[in-house]
């Protein structure tokens, strides 16, 4: 039995989801997810880990589909609603998904799938009432695949089992003291752990209410806050930055009203990227809250968190969460002493099972059972502080992880591009922005169409925001591109 879904029967009459100005109870969620499961099974006893992709707006349908796939024994693959077709196609091909469930607004976007692949088309609106038996699901089963960028050109599918997801939920629910009285606003994309596990699954595990907005919109977010029902909020630093900018241009009376409501919140969390102390301070002035900063990753959910009740240290990510083992190691793999930087390695049931169909990449990312995060940190007075990453090819922009190599690979396919180098450069709002240095092919003097050309090949957040044309990239004596040097040059532009 899947513990998250099992626990819902304690709360059948409580509100589980608010979306599109409608409330849906845990009972409705159980009923609708069973209908979806039966439709997926179509007479089979068990989906036996078949991959089922889905693309719907954040809201009740999303949750009912996720639970329906799990209840039928499938692996849930949430597609990003903002991705171009090329990114969606990549995921469907990589997972060999057997079906895609979609709402009508995404029909045009995904319709080429039905000629490119043999895949069952399931419009959510056409899933009606069916009846049947549902299989018993072992918690060791694979439950979800989320795509993440890494130090390889193509995104990798991170596979988590029901046990992994349960461990990720339990440690947060305990440490942050979730309860059925909680009401959280979820404005994050639902193809990453922050929106899916930290917000949605923790809320539903607790019998709380998860309210959705269709997209990120500061005005709408503050309207919801003003109603005074929401008491929990979690977002990436860029979102706090944007909320602060919006708040600052509101009239005094409205600012006072909003600040009053925010002051009554139980908890506000920031994560997915480093929280600038300036953002923490500005948000403290507005809300009276010291944002709780925590650290995590698609491969492990959350691992390190500032305390819920104790003193939160600005600029630090805190202490290991319950059930999560953390160690810092040097380049030789030996443990480092307090005060010395090392790579964060993680062990625990929260850690993912494998990269989908990539046994070598999976093996390379572990050492003696510890997952190698690639993040460098230091432990100071019992609290961890992130110093950076061991790869310049990973960029974090707006809380999204982006691979420089993936963008370079695509840029090199442009008919005017001979070579290129992509780096992340610091930016107050976005954390980092993607910057590309381009070497043009002989006879080509400019690339006016580049942004347009990239738009159907890459999601918007991966498209470079800063460009430079060079005769050659900075290189070391061996001829290897020196990305740190390129980063420096492009930061100074
Ligand atoms: C968008 N824009 C960017 C950009 N993304 N500019 C620079 N860098 C970027 N990365 C620009 C667009 O071109 C557009 O500009 C404008 O911003 C609005 O675009 P949009 O696509 O509508 O963006 P918006 O909806 O405002 O998105 C911003 C955001 C989004 C911050 C809400 O990036 C977001 O939801 N981030 C959260 C990602 C997340 O959940 N990560 C968690 C991963 S899990 P113009 O000029 O056209 O107006 C993880 C583990 C963990 O990391 O620890 O949690
Ligand atoms: P993702 O692969 O999208 O799950 O992103 C995980 C990465 O986000 C981590 O490896 C870190 O580099 C980064 N990250 C998450 N939380 C924090 C934080 N609080 N401070 C700095 N970096 C963070």
PDB file of C-alpha atoms and ligand atoms in Angstrom, residues 82 146 148 187-195 198 215-218 235-240 242 270-273 294-303 396-402 427 429-430 432-434 451 460-465, ligand 1:
ATOM      1  CA  UNK A  82       6.299  25.328 -20.358  1.00  0.00           C
ATOM      2  CA  UNK A 146      11.974  13.641 -12.733  1.00  0.00           C
ATOM      3  CA  UNK A 148      17.453  16.911 -14.124  1.00  0.00           C
ATOM      4  CA  UNK A 187       3.129  28.359  -7.109  1.00  0.00           C
ATOM      5  CA  UNK A 188       6.098  26.257  -8.163  1.00  0.00           C
ATOM      6  CA  UNK A 189       6.378  24.153 -11.315  1.00  0.00           C
ATOM      7  CA  UNK A 190       5.216  20.596 -10.724  1.00  0.00           C
ATOM      8  CA  UNK A 191       8.001  18.704 -12.481  1.00  0.00           C
ATOM      9  CA  UNK A 192      10.560  19.238  -9.698  1.00  0.00           C
ATOM     10  CA  UNK A 193      10.871  18.070  -6.098  1.00  0.00           C
ATOM     11  CA  UNK A 194      10.409  21.505  -4.532  1.00  0.00           C
ATOM     12  CA  UNK A 195       6.829  21.860  -5.793  1.00  0.00           C
ATOM     13  CA  UNK A 198       8.233  19.653  -0.235  1.00  0.00           C
ATOM     14  CA  UNK A 215       1.131  30.385 -12.799  1.00  0.00           C
ATOM     15  CA  UNK A 216       3.585  32.624 -10.997  1.00  0.00           C
ATOM     16  CA  UNK A 217       1.979  36.045 -10.601  1.00  0.00           C
ATOM     17  CA  UNK A 218       2.965  38.314  -7.666  1.00  0.00           C
ATOM     18  CA  UNK A 235       9.697  29.321  -2.922  1.00  0.00           C
ATOM     19  CA  UNK A 236      13.034  29.844  -4.632  1.00  0.00           C
ATOM     20  CA  UNK A 237      15.094  33.014  -3.952  1.00  0.00           C
ATOM     21  CA  UNK A 238      14.175  34.542  -7.353  1.00  0.00           C
ATOM     22  CA  UNK A 239      10.506  34.396  -6.392  1.00  0.00           C
ATOM     23  CA  UNK A 240      11.143  36.207  -3.098  1.00  0.00           C
ATOM     24  CA  UNK A 242      10.226  39.297  -7.453  1.00  0.00           C
ATOM     25  CA  UNK A 270      13.536  29.355   0.716  1.00  0.00           C
ATOM     26  CA  UNK A 271      15.579  26.840  -1.217  1.00  0.00           C
ATOM     27  CA  UNK A 272      16.723  25.361  -4.546  1.00  0.00           C
ATOM     28  CA  UNK A 273      19.438  28.014  -4.821  1.00  0.00           C
ATOM     29  CA  UNK A 294      17.250  24.584   3.409  1.00  0.00           C
ATOM     30  CA  UNK A 295      19.280  22.561   0.904  1.00  0.00           C
ATOM     31  CA  UNK A 296      18.219  19.729  -1.365  1.00  0.00           C
ATOM     32  CA  UNK A 297      18.468  18.130  -4.767  1.00  0.00           C
ATOM     33  CA  UNK A 298      16.272  16.141  -7.143  1.00  0.00           C
ATOM     34  CA  UNK A 299      18.313  13.031  -6.332  1.00  0.00           C
ATOM     35  CA  UNK A 300      17.641  13.177  -2.592  1.00  0.00           C
ATOM     36  CA  UNK A 301      14.774  15.508  -1.797  1.00  0.00           C
ATOM     37  CA  UNK A 302      15.871  17.651   1.140  1.00  0.00           C
ATOM     38  CA  UNK A 303      19.021  16.956   3.143  1.00  0.00           C
ATOM     39  CA  UNK A 396      21.316  27.522 -11.330  1.00  0.00           C
ATOM     40  CA  UNK A 397      18.997  30.169 -12.705  1.00  0.00           C
ATOM     41  CA  UNK A 398      15.654  31.041 -11.126  1.00  0.00           C
ATOM     42  CA  UNK A 399      15.991  27.820  -9.097  1.00  0.00           C
ATOM     43  CA  UNK A 400      16.291  25.674 -12.246  1.00  0.00           C
ATOM     44  CA  UNK A 401      19.374  23.523 -12.764  1.00  0.00           C
ATOM     45  CA  UNK A 402      20.804  23.984 -16.234  1.00  0.00           C
ATOM     46  CA  UNK A 427      22.876  37.850 -11.007  1.00  0.00           C
ATOM     47  CA  UNK A 429      17.558  38.384  -9.310  1.00  0.00           C
ATOM     48  CA  UNK A 430      18.127  35.025 -11.016  1.00  0.00           C
ATOM     49  CA  UNK A 432      22.911  33.132 -12.181  1.00  0.00           C
ATOM     50  CA  UNK A 433      22.037  33.947 -15.751  1.00  0.00           C
ATOM     51  CA  UNK A 434      23.067  31.890 -18.739  1.00  0.00           C
ATOM     52  CA  UNK A 451      16.989  33.541 -29.814  1.00  0.00           C
ATOM     53  CA  UNK A 460      12.840  29.517 -22.029  1.00  0.00           C
ATOM     54  CA  UNK A 461      14.882  29.452 -18.801  1.00  0.00           C
ATOM     55  CA  UNK A 462      17.784  27.680 -20.571  1.00  0.00           C
ATOM     56  CA  UNK A 463      18.081  30.261 -23.343  1.00  0.00           C
ATOM     57  CA  UNK A 464      21.187  32.441 -22.888  1.00  0.00           C
ATOM     58  CA  UNK A 465      20.445  35.994 -21.740  1.00  0.00           C
TER      59      UNK A 465
HETATM   60  C1  LIG B   1      12.582  33.578 -17.393  1.00  0.00           C
HETATM   61  N1  LIG B   1      13.169  34.757 -17.707  1.00  0.00           N
HETATM   62  C2  LIG B   1      14.464  34.709 -17.391  1.00  0.00           C
HETATM   63  C3  LIG B   1      14.666  33.422 -16.862  1.00  0.00           C
HETATM   64  N2  LIG B   1      13.489  32.744 -16.865  1.00  0.00           N
HETATM   65  N3  LIG B   1      15.455  35.607 -17.495  1.00  0.00           N
HETATM   66  C4  LIG B   1      16.676  35.244 -17.064  1.00  0.00           C
HETATM   67  N4  LIG B   1      16.947  34.023 -16.553  1.00  0.00           N
HETATM   68  C5  LIG B   1      15.970  33.089 -16.424  1.00  0.00           C
HETATM   69  N5  LIG B   1      16.245  31.906 -15.887  1.00  0.00           N
HETATM   70  C6  LIG B   1      12.509  35.925 -18.274  1.00  0.00           C
HETATM   71  C7  LIG B   1      11.714  35.588 -19.508  1.00  0.00           C
HETATM   72  O1  LIG B   1      12.509  35.632 -20.659  1.00  0.00           O
HETATM   73  C8  LIG B   1      10.683  36.682 -19.512  1.00  0.00           C
HETATM   74  O2  LIG B   1      11.290  37.877 -19.946  1.00  0.00           O
HETATM   75  C9  LIG B   1      10.377  36.847 -18.047  1.00  0.00           C
HETATM   76  O3  LIG B   1      11.539  36.388 -17.340  1.00  0.00           O
HETATM   77  C10 LIG B   1       9.196  36.026 -17.601  1.00  0.00           C
HETATM   78  O4  LIG B   1       9.340  34.704 -18.101  1.00  0.00           O
HETATM   79  P1  LIG B   1       8.496  33.484 -17.558  1.00  0.00           P
HETATM   80  O5  LIG B   1       8.907  32.225 -18.208  1.00  0.00           O
HETATM   81  O6  LIG B   1       7.055  33.883 -17.560  1.00  0.00           O
HETATM   82  O7  LIG B   1       9.053  33.426 -16.103  1.00  0.00           O
HETATM   83  P2  LIG B   1       8.309  33.410 -14.766  1.00  0.00           P
HETATM   84  O8  LIG B   1       7.053  32.620 -14.827  1.00  0.00           O
HETATM   85  O9  LIG B   1       8.274  34.791 -14.196  1.00  0.00           O
HETATM   86  O10 LIG B   1       9.363  32.475 -13.967  1.00  0.00           O
HETATM   87  C11 LIG B   1      10.205  32.920 -13.047  1.00  0.00           C
HETATM   88  C12 LIG B   1      10.156  31.894 -11.914  1.00  0.00           C
HETATM   89  C13 LIG B   1      10.496  30.505 -12.499  1.00  0.00           C
HETATM   90  C14 LIG B   1      11.147  32.316 -10.885  1.00  0.00           C
HETATM   91  C15 LIG B   1       8.755  31.856 -11.310  1.00  0.00           C
HETATM   92  O11 LIG B   1      11.814  30.549 -12.988  1.00  0.00           O
HETATM   93  C16 LIG B   1      10.294  29.386 -11.532  1.00  0.00           C
HETATM   94  O12 LIG B   1       9.177  28.903 -11.302  1.00  0.00           O
HETATM   95  N6  LIG B   1      11.383  28.901 -10.885  1.00  0.00           N
HETATM   96  C17 LIG B   1      11.303  27.803  -9.921  1.00  0.00           C
HETATM   97  C18 LIG B   1      12.039  26.601 -10.420  1.00  0.00           C
HETATM   98  C19 LIG B   1      11.968  25.464  -9.403  1.00  0.00           C
HETATM   99  O13 LIG B   1      10.920  25.080  -8.878  1.00  0.00           O
HETATM  100  N7  LIG B   1      13.110  24.889  -9.091  1.00  0.00           N
HETATM  101  C20 LIG B   1      13.195  23.829  -8.111  1.00  0.00           C
HETATM  102  C21 LIG B   1      14.032  22.682  -8.685  1.00  0.00           C
HETATM  103  S1  LIG B   1      14.153  21.371  -7.475  1.00  0.00           S
HETATM  104  P3  LIG B   1      10.542  38.931 -20.894  1.00  0.00           P
HETATM  105  O14 LIG B   1      11.595  39.947 -21.170  1.00  0.00           O
HETATM  106  O15 LIG B   1      10.090  38.130 -22.058  1.00  0.00           O
HETATM  107  O16 LIG B   1       9.420  39.429 -20.026  1.00  0.00           O
HETATM  108  C22 LIG B   1      15.585  21.751  -6.660  1.00  0.00           C
HETATM  109  C23 LIG B   1      15.891  20.998  -5.429  1.00  0.00           C
HETATM  110  C24 LIG B   1      15.680  21.891  -4.270  1.00  0.00           C
HETATM  111  O17 LIG B   1      16.246  22.668  -6.991  1.00  0.00           O
HETATM  112  O18 LIG B   1      16.594  22.077  -3.460  1.00  0.00           O
HETATM  113  O19 LIG B   1      14.583  22.427  -4.187  1.00  0.00           O
END
